[in-house]
Tab-separated table of C-alpha atoms in Angstrom:
chain	number	residue	atom	x	y	z
A	1	UNK	CA	63.570	125.823	106.076
A	2	UNK	CA	61.479	128.900	107.625
A	3	UNK	CA	61.375	128.497	111.561
A	4	UNK	CA	59.055	130.621	113.988
A	5	UNK	CA	60.646	130.557	117.718
A	6	UNK	CA	58.716	132.337	120.197
A	7	UNK	CA	60.519	133.943	123.149
A	8	UNK	CA	63.998	133.966	121.103
A	9	UNK	CA	65.259	136.890	123.352
A	10	UNK	CA	67.542	134.800	125.454
A	11	UNK	CA	68.040	131.035	127.153
A	12	UNK	CA	67.352	128.101	124.820
A	13	UNK	CA	64.982	129.989	122.674
A	14	UNK	CA	67.929	132.711	121.651
A	15	UNK	CA	70.205	129.518	121.174
A	16	UNK	CA	67.995	127.836	119.119
A	17	UNK	CA	67.547	130.961	116.851
A	18	UNK	CA	71.060	131.285	116.570
A	19	UNK	CA	71.862	127.709	115.905
A	20	UNK	CA	69.170	127.669	113.297
A	21	UNK	CA	70.411	130.499	111.487
A	22	UNK	CA	74.265	129.414	111.682
A	23	UNK	CA	73.334	126.390	109.431
A	24	UNK	CA	71.287	128.467	106.973
A	25	UNK	CA	67.573	128.381	108.030
A	26	UNK	CA	65.478	131.226	107.765
A	27	UNK	CA	64.304	132.035	111.373
A	28	UNK	CA	61.989	134.609	112.628
A	29	UNK	CA	62.247	135.103	116.321
A	30	UNK	CA	60.085	136.606	118.681
A	31	UNK	CA	60.306	138.696	122.021
A	32	UNK	CA	57.879	140.811	123.857
A	33	UNK	CA	59.832	143.826	123.617
A	34	UNK	CA	62.813	143.725	121.327
A	35	UNK	CA	65.324	146.526	121.142
A	36	UNK	CA	64.897	148.970	118.313
A	37	UNK	CA	67.947	147.372	116.762
A	38	UNK	CA	66.957	143.969	117.290
A	39	UNK	CA	66.203	141.466	114.486
A	40	UNK	CA	63.540	139.852	116.555
A	41	UNK	CA	59.769	140.516	115.966
A	42	UNK	CA	57.513	142.045	118.668
A	43	UNK	CA	55.360	139.364	119.785
A	44	UNK	CA	53.361	138.906	123.304
A	45	UNK	CA	51.548	135.206	123.251
A	46	UNK	CA	49.221	136.625	125.879
A	47	UNK	CA	47.991	139.704	123.321
A	48	UNK	CA	45.194	138.785	120.685
A	49	UNK	CA	46.519	142.066	119.061
A	50	UNK	CA	49.952	140.829	118.999
A	51	UNK	CA	49.041	137.556	117.524
A	52	UNK	CA	47.547	139.565	114.034
A	53	UNK	CA	51.049	141.643	114.295
A	54	UNK	CA	52.780	138.326	114.208
A	55	UNK	CA	50.695	137.091	111.339
A	56	UNK	CA	50.739	140.370	109.276
A	57	UNK	CA	54.701	140.601	109.578
A	58	UNK	CA	54.983	137.162	108.220
A	59	UNK	CA	52.937	138.520	105.298
A	60	UNK	CA	51.838	134.815	103.756
A	61	UNK	CA	55.163	133.523	104.219
A	62	UNK	CA	54.747	129.478	104.907
A	63	UNK	CA	56.179	128.100	108.250
A	64	UNK	CA	58.092	124.601	108.172
A	65	UNK	CA	58.745	125.002	111.871
A	66	UNK	CA	56.903	126.395	114.772
A	67	UNK	CA	58.671	126.349	117.886
A	68	UNK	CA	56.513	127.262	121.057
A	69	UNK	CA	59.374	128.024	123.463
A	70	UNK	CA	57.818	131.214	125.294
A	71	UNK	CA	56.926	130.519	129.011
A	72	UNK	CA	57.246	131.715	132.386
A	73	UNK	CA	57.869	130.189	135.915
A	74	UNK	CA	56.253	132.394	138.585
A	75	UNK	CA	55.635	130.261	141.382
A	76	UNK	CA	59.088	128.940	141.612
A	77	UNK	CA	59.772	128.662	145.805
A	78	UNK	CA	56.269	129.285	146.544
A	79	UNK	CA	55.012	127.982	149.808
A	80	UNK	CA	52.103	125.736	149.962
A	81	UNK	CA	50.374	127.351	152.914
A	82	UNK	CA	50.546	131.097	151.631
A	83	UNK	CA	51.684	131.078	148.293
A	84	UNK	CA	49.890	130.217	144.806
A	85	UNK	CA	48.228	133.508	144.592
A	86	UNK	CA	44.997	133.289	141.656
A	87	UNK	CA	47.080	136.003	139.617
A	88	UNK	CA	49.874	133.444	139.073
A	89	UNK	CA	47.683	131.081	138.133
A	90	UNK	CA	45.959	133.196	135.464
A	91	UNK	CA	49.153	134.780	134.332
A	92	UNK	CA	51.297	131.326	134.195
A	93	UNK	CA	48.319	129.598	132.199
A	94	UNK	CA	47.835	132.705	129.735
A	95	UNK	CA	51.529	132.151	128.420
A	96	UNK	CA	51.880	128.689	129.027
A	97	UNK	CA	48.824	127.303	127.633
A	98	UNK	CA	46.333	129.600	126.082
A	99	UNK	CA	49.400	131.450	124.544
A	100	UNK	CA	50.861	128.076	122.772
A	101	UNK	CA	47.455	127.309	121.532
A	102	UNK	CA	46.605	130.890	120.134
A	103	UNK	CA	49.905	130.860	118.638
A	104	UNK	CA	49.390	127.564	116.954
A	105	UNK	CA	45.820	128.407	115.923
A	106	UNK	CA	47.043	131.906	114.151
A	107	UNK	CA	49.687	130.576	112.327
A	108	UNK	CA	47.842	127.319	110.670
A	109	UNK	CA	47.601	128.820	107.428
A	110	UNK	CA	50.701	129.176	107.424
A	111	UNK	CA	51.867	125.932	108.359
A	112	UNK	CA	49.309	124.234	106.046
A	113	UNK	CA	50.813	126.200	103.349
A	114	UNK	CA	53.895	124.237	103.242
A	115	UNK	CA	52.934	120.820	103.715
A	116	UNK	CA	54.649	118.604	106.167
A	117	UNK	CA	55.269	121.411	108.642
A	118	UNK	CA	55.944	120.743	112.032
A	119	UNK	CA	55.214	122.103	115.589
A	120	UNK	CA	57.445	121.773	118.915
A	121	UNK	CA	55.838	122.804	121.971
A	122	UNK	CA	58.449	123.080	124.723
A	123	UNK	CA	56.902	121.657	127.815
A	124	UNK	CA	59.312	119.967	130.585
A	125	UNK	CA	59.401	116.722	132.998
A	126	UNK	CA	57.624	118.749	135.634
A	127	UNK	CA	54.594	117.934	133.525
A	128	UNK	CA	54.663	114.469	133.721
A	129	UNK	CA	52.414	112.690	135.916
A	130	UNK	CA	54.407	109.734	136.880
A	131	UNK	CA	57.551	112.293	137.840
A	132	UNK	CA	55.386	114.144	140.170
A	133	UNK	CA	57.545	115.213	143.098
A	134	UNK	CA	55.495	118.023	144.935
A	135	UNK	CA	55.890	121.753	144.772
A	136	UNK	CA	55.605	124.351	141.874
A	137	UNK	CA	51.880	123.702	141.572
A	138	UNK	CA	51.228	126.339	138.810
A	139	UNK	CA	54.081	125.515	136.709
A	140	UNK	CA	53.722	121.888	136.655
A	141	UNK	CA	50.016	121.978	135.863
A	142	UNK	CA	50.434	124.200	132.926
A	143	UNK	CA	53.425	122.307	131.656
A	144	UNK	CA	51.292	118.988	131.905
A	145	UNK	CA	48.420	121.102	130.169
A	146	UNK	CA	50.728	122.059	127.627
A	147	UNK	CA	51.739	118.314	127.142
A	148	UNK	CA	47.991	117.211	126.496
A	149	UNK	CA	47.273	120.223	124.505
A	150	UNK	CA	50.053	118.894	122.099
A	151	UNK	CA	48.931	115.222	122.444
A	152	UNK	CA	45.364	116.393	121.293
A	153	UNK	CA	46.885	118.869	118.340
A	154	UNK	CA	49.026	115.920	117.088
A	155	UNK	CA	45.707	113.733	116.500
A	156	UNK	CA	43.940	116.925	114.779
A	157	UNK	CA	46.559	118.317	112.557
A	158	UNK	CA	48.004	114.912	111.241
A	159	UNK	CA	45.335	115.123	108.489
A	160	UNK	CA	46.768	118.072	107.534
A	161	UNK	CA	50.285	117.194	107.134
A	162	UNK	CA	51.458	118.713	110.415
A	163	UNK	CA	53.608	116.866	113.001
A	164	UNK	CA	53.839	117.900	116.749
A	165	UNK	CA	56.204	117.047	118.991
A	166	UNK	CA	56.483	117.910	123.084
A	167	UNK	CA	59.525	118.411	124.662
A	168	UNK	CA	61.896	118.285	127.741
A	169	UNK	CA	64.882	120.594	127.104
A	170	UNK	CA	66.682	119.212	129.886
A	171	UNK	CA	67.573	120.911	133.286
A	172	UNK	CA	69.515	123.945	131.558
A	173	UNK	CA	71.854	126.570	132.836
A	174	UNK	CA	69.453	129.521	132.238
A	175	UNK	CA	67.765	132.356	134.375
A	176	UNK	CA	65.008	129.959	134.933
A	177	UNK	CA	67.142	126.851	135.430
A	178	UNK	CA	69.950	127.969	137.685
A	179	UNK	CA	73.884	128.036	137.777
A	180	UNK	CA	73.515	124.348	139.308
A	181	UNK	CA	71.768	122.825	136.122
A	182	UNK	CA	73.070	119.967	134.387
A	183	UNK	CA	73.612	121.224	130.811
A	184	UNK	CA	74.197	124.506	128.798
A	185	UNK	CA	71.963	126.464	126.715
A	186	UNK	CA	73.759	125.412	123.592
A	187	UNK	CA	73.702	121.494	124.533
A	188	UNK	CA	69.940	121.684	125.000
A	189	UNK	CA	69.100	123.821	121.825
A	190	UNK	CA	71.469	121.460	119.516
A	191	UNK	CA	69.360	118.658	121.072
A	192	UNK	CA	66.372	119.886	120.609
A	193	UNK	CA	66.969	121.101	117.131
A	194	UNK	CA	68.252	117.737	116.280
A	195	UNK	CA	64.969	116.369	117.955
A	196	UNK	CA	62.798	118.546	115.700
A	197	UNK	CA	64.925	117.607	112.665
A	198	UNK	CA	63.409	113.986	113.155
A	199	UNK	CA	59.688	114.680	113.992
A	200	UNK	CA	57.684	113.166	111.553
A	201	UNK	CA	54.104	111.726	110.887
A	202	UNK	CA	55.227	108.725	112.466
A	203	UNK	CA	56.264	110.161	115.483
A	204	UNK	CA	53.959	113.030	115.870
A	205	UNK	CA	52.463	113.112	119.469
A	206	UNK	CA	55.861	112.323	121.131
A	207	UNK	CA	57.112	113.162	124.414
A	208	UNK	CA	60.987	113.508	124.651
A	209	UNK	CA	63.727	114.764	126.370
A	210	UNK	CA	66.202	116.730	124.329
A	211	UNK	CA	68.871	113.916	123.893
A	212	UNK	CA	65.740	111.935	122.412
A	213	UNK	CA	64.909	109.605	125.421
A	214	UNK	CA	61.150	109.182	125.722
A	215	UNK	CA	59.559	110.692	128.438
A	216	UNK	CA	56.661	109.124	130.752
A	217	UNK	CA	53.484	110.747	130.690
């Protein structure tokens, strides 16, 4: 299997990259600005020129699994009365929503080439309307949009044999999740990979937790 993972330089993305590689899968991982000696491919989901660079780097290689993992949380801790500046909205949506769509769009020929390929979108329970608890308006809105995007892509890509799943990785001990979070990046990555393995046209459009529990929309 050949997998492409965006944002594979740290956190859950890095753990997924390492675990898929360790089990023998071919993995193309991306990072905005990788080190010179890194195996990761330079790719910025917000830059159309960078999209072309990723496509050129893949050189027609089929993609069995695309994991849209790159994301930002720029409004964490923002105050309702004074926070949530317009540039934070633009930058967050450029990465968490537009970047996801443009990445999938650019790699469609690679996904279609293999047949029965898969797209995994890392969203969040914070994108669930039924779990609204206030705050983090920009991040929540972007993850809700990513969820909606995945659900609609699942409909349109079914005829191509491409399954689309949307996933909540759990509350994970990362720079974004903090040290008090519930699970390690290794646990989250292993659970997500198991979800990807089980994703099929029969379950396309699913919104699930890292452990397989269904998530409310």
